[in-house]
Amino acid sequence: MNSELYKKLIKAIYLEDNKSLKKLAELIIKNENDKGHKKLADDLSKIIDKTKQKTIKNNISGQGMNSLPSYSSYMGTSNIPTSRRNNAPLLSYIPYEELDNNTILNEDVESRISSIEKEYLAKDRLTKYNLKPKQKILFYGHPGCGKTMTAGRIAKNLRLPLLKVRFDSLISSYLGESSMNLRAVFDYCKKEPVVLLLDECDFIAKSRNINNDVGEVPRIVNMLLLLLDEYNSDGLIIAATNLEISLDEALFRRFDDVIEIPLPTEKEINLLLRKPFRNIKTDSKINFDNLAKKLNGNSAANIVSLMNNAAKICILKGGKELKENHILEVLNNSNYKINN
């Protein structure tokens, strides 16, 4: 290791500059690799990967959350890009505490989502072999199936800020302005690693074959395709839509993975019903198996809403334990799909 690298390393240590330390670690590995010290470089890369994975495991198990970096350590919210016409923010930041990494997914989807997370954690090692992790993901499926929640789970597990595109601000009636707003969003997300969520992306990704369009839709679709092709940042892009069939065909080829988030099965509904509340005990006598059969065909969002409403009834009635009659009361006064 040369003298300049030593100086930078010592300075970063005493300034507690973690960002610079990480960059120096990568530079050391590169230098060792260039010198032909392949085994040492590989061992150092493995140490980094293992440390990252341990951090994620601690995060998932609820440990180490106090050490989660604040959003301001990534970038200032005051610098979020705004629309050219009315200066409205083009992005919304979803706070860490609002994200849920305890999503309930079927085995196939869970495996694919876990693979995305593992690849991201091992991106430095993959780069050594000229391989790239999946970074551009498209979720599609029925409303309320957990597409947005799954994007949040990825952001939380990878400890990345989740930024959601505000299409109400991005879409403009002025010629070409929507495309310029979209580019401003992508340029902003190049500054630091983030998860950029294009929720309900059919707003800007409709098929260019729509006959009644006057030109703005093809223009913004073309811009989105270009930006996805150019994307070379350290973060991830996650697009979500309910309308797979209406999306432009060329869009699918731009994503590294296209994943359907289906309606939860009876097994997954059962697990969703059993998800514990922080401060409310659940009666062990509740027949979750029977409830799951009755609720088969409902979305994950419906199940979560059902249990939240049941918990509110329990609290308002002065109860300290969630009972089956609280759940049934919600079912009897709502429009949930119920099977006999």
mmCIF file of C-alpha atoms in Angstrom:
data_model
loop_
_atom_site.group_PDB
_atom_site.id
_atom_site.type_symbol
_atom_site.label_atom_id
_atom_site.label_comp_id
_atom_site.label_asym_id
_atom_site.label_seq_id
_atom_site.Cartn_x
_atom_site.Cartn_y
_atom_site.Cartn_z
ATOM 1 C CA MET A 1 0.000 0.000 0.000
ATOM 2 C CA ASN A 2 1.496 3.370 -1.034
ATOM 3 C CA SER A 3 2.096 6.298 1.310
ATOM 4 C CA GLU A 4 -0.791 8.412 -0.030
ATOM 5 C CA LEU A 5 -3.226 5.602 0.663
ATOM 6 C CA TYR A 6 -1.876 5.312 4.220
ATOM 7 C CA LYS A 7 -2.382 9.040 4.769
ATOM 8 C CA LYS A 8 -5.954 8.959 3.475
ATOM 9 C CA LEU A 9 -6.724 5.892 5.555
ATOM 10 C CA ILE A 10 -5.436 7.424 8.812
ATOM 11 C CA LYS A 11 -7.285 10.678 8.123
ATOM 12 C CA ALA A 12 -10.562 8.866 7.438
ATOM 13 C CA ILE A 13 -10.215 6.786 10.617
ATOM 14 C CA TYR A 14 -9.727 9.804 12.876
ATOM 15 C CA LEU A 15 -12.470 11.796 11.146
ATOM 16 C CA GLU A 16 -14.770 8.751 11.457
ATOM 17 C CA ASP A 17 -15.553 9.220 7.770
ATOM 18 C CA ASN A 18 -17.223 5.871 7.031
ATOM 19 C CA LYS A 19 -17.984 6.766 3.427
ATOM 20 C CA SER A 20 -14.296 7.467 2.685
ATOM 21 C CA LEU A 21 -13.235 4.347 4.593
ATOM 22 C CA LYS A 22 -15.451 2.190 2.404
ATOM 23 C CA LYS A 23 -14.014 3.760 -0.739
ATOM 24 C CA LEU A 24 -10.474 3.240 0.559
ATOM 25 C CA ALA A 25 -11.257 -0.399 1.328
ATOM 26 C CA GLU A 26 -12.384 -0.879 -2.277
ATOM 27 C CA LEU A 27 -9.228 0.865 -3.515
ATOM 28 C CA ILE A 28 -7.020 -1.405 -1.377
ATOM 29 C CA ILE A 29 -8.720 -4.495 -2.801
ATOM 30 C CA LYS A 30 -8.252 -3.154 -6.345
ATOM 31 C CA ASN A 31 -4.574 -2.436 -5.709
ATOM 32 C CA GLU A 32 -3.965 -5.914 -4.316
ATOM 33 C CA ASN A 33 -5.793 -7.436 -7.271
ATOM 34 C CA ASP A 34 -3.702 -5.368 -9.736
ATOM 35 C CA LYS A 35 -0.528 -6.580 -8.020
ATOM 36 C CA GLY A 36 -1.571 -10.158 -8.645
ATOM 37 C CA HIS A 37 -2.475 -10.862 -5.024
ATOM 38 C CA LYS A 38 -5.736 -12.526 -6.090
ATOM 39 C CA LYS A 39 -6.267 -14.587 -2.954
ATOM 40 C CA LEU A 40 -5.773 -11.623 -0.615
ATOM 41 C CA ALA A 41 -8.098 -9.444 -2.718
ATOM 42 C CA ASP A 42 -10.727 -12.176 -2.718
ATOM 43 C CA ASP A 43 -10.414 -12.680 1.051
ATOM 44 C CA LEU A 44 -10.839 -8.946 1.656
ATOM 45 C CA SER A 45 -13.920 -8.877 -0.602
ATOM 46 C CA LYS A 46 -15.438 -11.775 1.323
ATOM 47 C CA ILE A 47 -14.912 -9.914 4.614
ATOM 48 C CA ILE A 48 -16.856 -6.947 3.240
ATOM 49 C CA ASP A 49 -19.669 -9.166 1.916
ATOM 50 C CA LYS A 50 -19.968 -11.077 5.195
ATOM 51 C CA THR A 51 -20.046 -7.836 7.189
ATOM 52 C CA LYS A 52 -22.799 -6.439 4.983
ATOM 53 C CA GLN A 53 -24.843 -9.629 5.292
ATOM 54 C CA LYS A 54 -24.434 -9.591 9.081
ATOM 55 C CA THR A 55 -25.678 -5.994 9.151
ATOM 56 C CA ILE A 56 -28.785 -6.988 7.186
ATOM 57 C CA LYS A 57 -29.470 -9.961 9.456
ATOM 58 C CA ASN A 58 -29.175 -7.736 12.526
ATOM 59 C CA ASN A 59 -31.494 -5.250 10.901
ATOM 60 C CA ILE A 60 -34.102 -7.910 10.139
ATOM 61 C CA SER A 61 -33.963 -9.326 13.662
ATOM 62 C CA GLY A 62 -34.461 -5.868 15.136
ATOM 63 C CA GLN A 63 -30.872 -5.365 16.311
ATOM 64 C CA GLY A 64 -28.720 -2.400 15.471
ATOM 65 C CA MET A 65 -31.628 -0.202 14.370
ATOM 66 C CA ASN A 66 -30.403 2.697 16.465
ATOM 67 C CA SER A 67 -27.310 2.828 14.283
ATOM 68 C CA LEU A 68 -29.312 3.151 11.062
ATOM 69 C CA PRO A 69 -27.969 6.145 9.130
ATOM 70 C CA SER A 70 -30.341 9.087 8.931
ATOM 71 C CA TYR A 71 -31.635 10.131 5.549
ATOM 72 C CA SER A 72 -29.547 13.294 5.725
ATOM 73 C CA SER A 73 -26.403 11.146 5.688
ATOM 74 C CA TYR A 74 -27.315 10.099 2.165
ATOM 75 C CA MET A 75 -28.586 13.375 0.710
ATOM 76 C CA GLY A 76 -30.532 16.380 1.858
ATOM 77 C CA THR A 77 -34.298 16.330 1.376
ATOM 78 C CA SER A 78 -34.054 20.034 0.598
ATOM 79 C CA ASN A 79 -32.320 19.110 -2.654
ATOM 80 C CA ILE A 80 -35.128 16.911 -3.964
ATOM 81 C CA PRO A 81 -35.847 17.964 -7.574
ATOM 82 C CA THR A 82 -38.981 19.950 -8.304
ATOM 83 C CA SER A 83 -41.184 20.325 -11.357
ATOM 84 C CA ARG A 84 -40.253 23.100 -13.744
ATOM 85 C CA ARG A 85 -43.715 24.612 -13.886
ATOM 86 C CA ASN A 86 -44.920 24.886 -10.263
ATOM 87 C CA ASN A 87 -41.839 23.906 -8.217
ATOM 88 C CA ALA A 88 -43.642 20.892 -6.662
ATOM 89 C CA PRO A 89 -41.424 18.046 -5.326
ATOM 90 C CA LEU A 90 -40.973 15.213 -7.828
ATOM 91 C CA LEU A 91 -40.113 12.654 -5.133
ATOM 92 C CA SER A 92 -41.407 11.635 -1.718
ATOM 93 C CA TYR A 93 -39.112 10.120 0.903
ATOM 94 C CA ILE A 94 -40.652 7.183 2.788
ATOM 95 C CA PRO A 95 -39.288 7.219 6.383
ATOM 96 C CA TYR A 96 -37.463 4.140 7.607
ATOM 97 C CA GLU A 97 -39.918 3.503 10.446
ATOM 98 C CA GLU A 98 -42.796 3.239 7.951
ATOM 99 C CA LEU A 99 -41.127 0.382 6.058
ATOM 100 C CA ASP A 100 -41.969 -3.237 6.867
ATOM 101 C CA ASN A 101 -39.436 -5.974 6.158
ATOM 102 C CA ASN A 102 -41.704 -8.738 7.492
ATOM 103 C CA THR A 103 -43.583 -9.191 4.247
ATOM 104 C CA ILE A 104 -45.437 -12.456 3.651
ATOM 105 C CA LEU A 105 -44.768 -13.768 0.135
ATOM 106 C CA ASN A 106 -45.090 -17.157 -1.503
ATOM 107 C CA GLU A 107 -41.940 -19.276 -1.669
ATOM 108 C CA ASP A 108 -41.126 -18.527 -5.301
ATOM 109 C CA VAL A 109 -41.461 -14.752 -4.935
ATOM 110 C CA GLU A 110 -39.638 -14.776 -1.585
ATOM 111 C CA SER A 111 -36.747 -16.658 -3.197
ATOM 112 C CA ARG A 112 -36.497 -14.166 -6.058
ATOM 113 C CA ILE A 113 -36.666 -11.135 -3.755
ATOM 114 C CA SER A 114 -34.015 -12.651 -1.458
ATOM 115 C CA SER A 115 -31.829 -13.244 -4.512
ATOM 116 C CA ILE A 116 -32.054 -9.548 -5.439
ATOM 117 C CA GLU A 117 -30.986 -8.574 -1.921
ATOM 118 C CA LYS A 118 -28.121 -11.079 -1.825
ATOM 119 C CA GLU A 119 -26.825 -9.964 -5.218
ATOM 120 C CA TYR A 120 -26.855 -6.329 -4.125
ATOM 121 C CA LEU A 121 -24.879 -7.162 -0.988
ATOM 122 C CA ALA A 122 -22.321 -9.054 -3.067
ATOM 123 C CA LYS A 123 -22.136 -6.476 -5.878
ATOM 124 C CA ASP A 124 -18.438 -5.740 -5.285
ATOM 125 C CA ARG A 125 -17.528 -9.401 -5.581
ATOM 126 C CA LEU A 126 -19.726 -9.802 -8.667
ATOM 127 C CA THR A 127 -18.044 -6.811 -10.315
ATOM 128 C CA LYS A 128 -14.660 -8.571 -10.087
ATOM 129 C CA TYR A 129 -16.070 -11.188 -12.473
ATOM 130 C CA ASN A 130 -17.699 -8.603 -14.762
ATOM 131 C CA LEU A 131 -21.134 -9.487 -13.394
ATOM 132 C CA LYS A 132 -23.788 -7.050 -12.232
ATOM 133 C CA PRO A 133 -26.508 -7.531 -9.617
ATOM 134 C CA LYS A 134 -30.142 -7.124 -10.598
ATOM 135 C CA GLN A 135 -30.896 -3.434 -10.207
ATOM 136 C CA LYS A 136 -33.975 -2.776 -12.347
ATOM 137 C CA ILE A 137 -37.016 -4.717 -11.153
ATOM 138 C CA LEU A 138 -40.642 -4.692 -12.300
ATOM 139 C CA PHE A 139 -43.441 -5.906 -10.010
ATOM 140 C CA TYR A 140 -46.922 -6.511 -11.357
ATOM 141 C CA GLY A 141 -50.107 -7.980 -9.933
ATOM 142 C CA HIS A 142 -53.542 -7.236 -8.493
ATOM 143 C CA PRO A 143 -54.017 -4.084 -6.393
ATOM 144 C CA GLY A 144 -53.121 -4.586 -2.742
ATOM 145 C CA CYS A 145 -50.903 -7.646 -3.281
ATOM 146 C CA GLY A 146 -47.869 -6.073 -1.643
ATOM 147 C CA LYS A 147 -45.871 -4.611 -4.539
ATOM 148 C CA THR A 148 -45.174 -1.330 -2.764
ATOM 149 C CA MET A 149 -44.608 -3.081 0.567
ATOM 150 C CA THR A 150 -42.110 -5.452 -1.061
ATOM 151 C CA ALA A 151 -40.189 -2.483 -2.485
ATOM 152 C CA GLY A 152 -40.105 -1.055 1.038
ATOM 153 C CA ARG A 153 -38.883 -4.368 2.418
ATOM 154 C CA ILE A 154 -35.955 -4.344 -0.027
ATOM 155 C CA ALA A 155 -35.071 -0.758 0.888
ATOM 156 C CA LYS A 156 -35.205 -1.524 4.600
ATOM 157 C CA ASN A 157 -33.169 -4.723 4.363
ATOM 158 C CA LEU A 158 -30.510 -3.000 2.259
ATOM 159 C CA ARG A 159 -30.608 0.129 4.439
ATOM 160 C CA LEU A 160 -31.226 2.370 1.452
ATOM 161 C CA PRO A 161 -33.517 5.422 1.317
ATOM 162 C CA LEU A 162 -36.833 4.726 -0.452
ATOM 163 C CA LEU A 163 -37.813 7.538 -2.809
ATOM 164 C CA LYS A 164 -41.211 7.393 -4.487
ATOM 165 C CA VAL A 165 -41.902 9.262 -7.722
ATOM 166 C CA ARG A 166 -44.762 11.746 -7.423
ATOM 167 C CA PHE A 167 -46.533 11.409 -10.741
ATOM 168 C CA ASP A 168 -48.972 14.174 -9.821
ATOM 169 C CA SER A 169 -46.029 16.584 -9.976
ATOM 170 C CA LEU A 170 -44.081 14.843 -12.735
ATOM 171 C CA ILE A 171 -46.793 14.710 -15.405
ATOM 172 C CA SER A 172 -47.253 18.043 -17.181
ATOM 173 C CA SER A 173 -49.615 19.174 -19.901
ATOM 174 C CA TYR A 174 -46.815 21.211 -21.445
ATOM 175 C CA LEU A 175 -44.989 19.642 -24.356
ATOM 176 C CA GLY A 176 -41.829 17.786 -23.305
ATOM 177 C CA GLU A 177 -41.938 18.939 -19.683
ATOM 178 C CA SER A 178 -42.859 15.492 -18.271
ATOM 179 C CA SER A 179 -39.777 13.991 -19.899
ATOM 180 C CA MET A 180 -37.539 16.700 -18.459
ATOM 181 C CA ASN A 181 -39.021 16.119 -15.003
ATOM 182 C CA LEU A 182 -38.375 12.389 -15.326
ATOM 183 C CA ARG A 183 -34.745 12.976 -16.274
ATOM 184 C CA ALA A 184 -34.343 15.278 -13.262
ATOM 185 C CA VAL A 185 -35.533 12.407 -11.021
ATOM 186 C CA PHE A 186 -33.032 9.927 -12.480
ATOM 187 C CA ASP A 187 -30.190 12.467 -12.346
ATOM 188 C CA TYR A 188 -30.922 13.088 -8.679
ATOM 189 C CA CYS A 189 -30.835 9.366 -7.874
ATOM 190 C CA LYS A 190 -27.328 9.088 -9.326
ATOM 191 C CA LYS A 191 -25.925 11.092 -6.409
ATOM 192 C CA GLU A 192 -26.245 8.371 -3.761
ATOM 193 C CA PRO A 193 -27.507 4.756 -3.651
ATOM 194 C CA VAL A 194 -31.290 4.765 -3.196
ATOM 195 C CA VAL A 195 -34.285 2.620 -4.075
ATOM 196 C CA LEU A 196 -36.275 4.592 -6.630
ATOM 197 C CA LEU A 197 -39.899 3.433 -6.677
ATOM 198 C CA LEU A 198 -42.044 4.083 -9.739
ATOM 199 C CA ASP A 199 -45.340 3.023 -8.193
ATOM 200 C CA GLU A 200 -48.216 2.540 -10.647
ATOM 201 C CA CYS A 201 -45.733 3.158 -13.443
ATOM 202 C CA ASP A 202 -48.420 2.651 -16.110
ATOM 203 C CA PHE A 203 -48.823 6.434 -15.724
ATOM 204 C CA ILE A 204 -45.629 6.894 -17.731
ATOM 205 C CA ALA A 205 -45.130 3.489 -19.363
ATOM 206 C CA LYS A 206 -48.268 2.995 -21.448
ATOM 207 C CA SER A 207 -47.982 1.278 -24.792
ATOM 208 C CA ARG A 208 -46.951 3.613 -27.594
ATOM 209 C CA ASN A 209 -49.584 1.898 -29.748
ATOM 210 C CA ILE A 210 -52.419 3.802 -28.035
ATOM 211 C CA ASN A 211 -54.250 5.409 -30.947
ATOM 212 C CA ASN A 212 -55.878 8.354 -29.201
ATOM 213 C CA ASP A 213 -52.634 9.816 -27.900
ATOM 214 C CA VAL A 214 -51.385 13.131 -29.269
ATOM 215 C CA GLY A 215 -47.692 12.561 -28.726
ATOM 216 C CA GLU A 216 -46.813 13.139 -25.060
ATOM 217 C CA VAL A 217 -47.185 9.479 -23.999
ATOM 218 C CA PRO A 218 -44.748 8.150 -26.648
ATOM 219 C CA ARG A 219 -42.354 10.955 -25.728
ATOM 220 C CA ILE A 220 -42.255 10.116 -22.022
ATOM 221 C CA VAL A 221 -42.104 6.360 -22.730
ATOM 222 C CA ASN A 222 -39.114 6.940 -24.997
ATOM 223 C CA MET A 223 -37.456 8.993 -22.251
ATOM 224 C CA LEU A 224 -38.094 6.247 -19.670
ATOM 225 C CA LEU A 225 -36.577 3.614 -21.983
ATOM 226 C CA LEU A 226 -33.527 5.828 -22.539
ATOM 227 C CA LEU A 227 -33.048 6.492 -18.822
ATOM 228 C CA LEU A 228 -33.343 2.796 -17.975
ATOM 229 C CA ASP A 229 -30.743 2.006 -20.640
ATOM 230 C CA GLU A 230 -28.414 4.680 -19.260
ATOM 231 C CA TYR A 231 -28.931 3.769 -15.606
ATOM 232 C CA ASN A 232 -25.549 3.026 -14.051
ATOM 233 C CA SER A 233 -25.954 4.017 -10.409
ATOM 234 C CA ASP A 234 -25.327 2.024 -7.226
ATOM 235 C CA GLY A 235 -28.987 1.925 -6.201
ATOM 236 C CA LEU A 236 -32.043 0.092 -7.462
ATOM 237 C CA ILE A 237 -35.061 0.981 -9.562
ATOM 238 C CA ILE A 238 -38.336 -0.766 -8.734
ATOM 239 C CA ALA A 239 -41.386 -0.212 -10.920
ATOM 240 C CA ALA A 240 -44.812 -1.473 -9.900
ATOM 241 C CA THR A 241 -48.028 -1.734 -11.875
ATOM 242 C CA ASN A 242 -51.455 -3.359 -11.720
ATOM 243 C CA LEU A 243 -51.789 -3.304 -15.496
ATOM 244 C CA GLU A 244 -49.153 -5.555 -17.039
ATOM 245 C CA ILE A 245 -51.022 -5.820 -20.339
ATOM 246 C CA SER A 246 -51.053 -2.045 -20.957
ATOM 247 C CA LEU A 247 -47.294 -1.518 -20.571
ATOM 248 C CA ASP A 248 -45.102 -0.886 -23.572
ATOM 249 C CA GLU A 249 -43.489 -4.163 -24.729
ATOM 250 C CA ALA A 250 -40.040 -2.586 -25.007
ATOM 251 C CA LEU A 251 -40.184 -1.738 -21.305
ATOM 252 C CA PHE A 252 -40.018 -5.372 -20.179
ATOM 253 C CA ARG A 253 -36.651 -5.866 -21.902
ATOM 254 C CA ARG A 254 -35.133 -3.037 -19.846
ATOM 255 C CA PHE A 255 -35.694 -4.760 -16.513
ATOM 256 C CA ASP A 256 -33.348 -7.335 -15.006
ATOM 257 C CA ASP A 257 -36.276 -9.195 -13.465
ATOM 258 C CA VAL A 258 -40.055 -9.072 -13.912
ATOM 259 C CA ILE A 259 -41.895 -10.553 -10.937
ATOM 260 C CA GLU A 260 -45.600 -11.173 -10.490
ATOM 261 C CA ILE A 261 -46.833 -10.561 -6.935
ATOM 262 C CA PRO A 262 -49.939 -12.789 -6.789
ATOM 263 C CA LEU A 263 -52.876 -12.734 -4.414
ATOM 264 C CA PRO A 264 -51.946 -14.471 -1.147
ATOM 265 C CA THR A 265 -52.854 -18.130 -0.845
ATOM 266 C CA GLU A 266 -54.714 -19.503 2.156
ATOM 267 C CA LYS A 267 -51.357 -20.344 3.747
ATOM 268 C CA GLU A 268 -50.064 -16.791 3.363
ATOM 269 C CA ILE A 269 -53.362 -15.305 4.588
ATOM 270 C CA ASN A 270 -53.001 -17.457 7.694
ATOM 271 C CA LEU A 271 -49.522 -16.016 8.292
ATOM 272 C CA LEU A 272 -50.738 -12.462 7.676
ATOM 273 C CA LEU A 273 -53.515 -12.926 10.223
ATOM 274 C CA ARG A 274 -50.994 -14.148 12.790
ATOM 275 C CA LYS A 275 -48.589 -11.222 12.399
ATOM 276 C CA PRO A 276 -48.195 -9.867 15.934
ATOM 277 C CA PHE A 277 -49.088 -6.334 17.026
ATOM 278 C CA ARG A 278 -46.486 -4.457 19.037
ATOM 279 C CA ASN A 279 -48.587 -3.701 22.123
ATOM 280 C CA ILE A 280 -51.606 -5.972 21.803
ATOM 281 C CA LYS A 281 -51.684 -9.626 22.731
ATOM 282 C CA THR A 282 -53.585 -12.033 20.506
ATOM 283 C CA ASP A 283 -55.979 -14.580 21.965
ATOM 284 C CA SER A 284 -54.550 -18.071 21.424
ATOM 285 C CA LYS A 285 -58.086 -19.403 20.896
ATOM 286 C CA ILE A 286 -58.592 -17.541 17.610
ATOM 287 C CA ASN A 287 -59.263 -20.029 14.814
ATOM 288 C CA PHE A 288 -56.886 -18.588 12.220
ATOM 289 C CA ASP A 289 -57.219 -21.643 9.967
ATOM 290 C CA ASN A 290 -60.952 -21.105 9.614
ATOM 291 C CA LEU A 291 -60.541 -17.360 9.103
ATOM 292 C CA ALA A 292 -57.934 -17.959 6.388
ATOM 293 C CA LYS A 293 -60.370 -20.209 4.503
ATOM 294 C CA LYS A 294 -63.093 -17.566 4.737
ATOM 295 C CA LEU A 295 -60.766 -14.831 3.492
ATOM 296 C CA ASN A 296 -59.162 -16.731 0.610
ATOM 297 C CA GLY A 297 -59.231 -14.479 -2.448
ATOM 298 C CA ASN A 298 -58.602 -11.222 -0.592
ATOM 299 C CA SER A 299 -55.488 -9.133 -1.154
ATOM 300 C CA ALA A 300 -52.699 -8.829 1.399
ATOM 301 C CA ALA A 301 -53.662 -5.179 1.909
ATOM 302 C CA ASN A 302 -57.213 -6.245 2.794
ATOM 303 C CA ILE A 303 -55.951 -8.720 5.399
ATOM 304 C CA VAL A 304 -53.645 -6.129 6.993
ATOM 305 C CA SER A 305 -56.492 -3.590 7.016
ATOM 306 C CA LEU A 306 -58.821 -6.156 8.600
ATOM 307 C CA MET A 307 -56.447 -6.862 11.478
ATOM 308 C CA ASN A 308 -55.679 -3.169 12.040
ATOM 309 C CA ASN A 309 -59.391 -2.378 12.253
ATOM 310 C CA ALA A 310 -59.957 -5.309 14.613
ATOM 311 C CA ALA A 311 -57.146 -4.016 16.834
ATOM 312 C CA LYS A 312 -58.772 -0.564 16.936
ATOM 313 C CA ILE A 313 -62.096 -2.097 18.007
ATOM 314 C CA CYS A 314 -60.291 -4.020 20.742
ATOM 315 C CA ILE A 315 -58.598 -0.870 22.066
ATOM 316 C CA LEU A 316 -61.713 1.312 21.872
ATOM 317 C CA LYS A 317 -63.651 -1.272 23.869
ATOM 318 C CA GLY A 318 -60.975 -1.217 26.552
ATOM 319 C CA GLY A 319 -59.585 -4.641 25.715
ATOM 320 C CA LYS A 320 -55.953 -5.642 26.035
ATOM 321 C CA GLU A 321 -56.187 -8.859 24.021
ATOM 322 C CA LEU A 322 -57.322 -9.171 20.408
ATOM 323 C CA LYS A 323 -60.110 -11.745 20.208
ATOM 324 C CA GLU A 324 -61.903 -13.443 17.337
ATOM 325 C CA ASN A 325 -65.110 -11.510 17.965
ATOM 326 C CA HIS A 326 -63.205 -8.262 17.214
ATOM 327 C CA ILE A 327 -62.190 -9.671 13.819
ATOM 328 C CA LEU A 328 -65.699 -10.985 13.088
ATOM 329 C CA GLU A 329 -67.183 -7.591 13.953
ATOM 330 C CA VAL A 330 -65.066 -6.000 11.222
ATOM 331 C CA LEU A 331 -66.026 -8.729 8.735
ATOM 332 C CA ASN A 332 -69.720 -8.303 9.451
ATOM 333 C CA ASN A 333 -69.559 -4.570 8.751
ATOM 334 C CA SER A 334 -67.344 -4.443 5.679
ATOM 335 C CA ASN A 335 -67.061 -5.435 2.034
ATOM 336 C CA TYR A 336 -64.363 -8.092 2.360
ATOM 337 C CA LYS A 337 -64.752 -11.141 0.154
ATOM 338 C CA ILE A 338 -65.941 -13.928 2.467
ATOM 339 C CA ASN A 339 -66.147 -17.591 1.508
ATOM 340 C CA ASN A 340 -68.814 -19.803 3.104
#
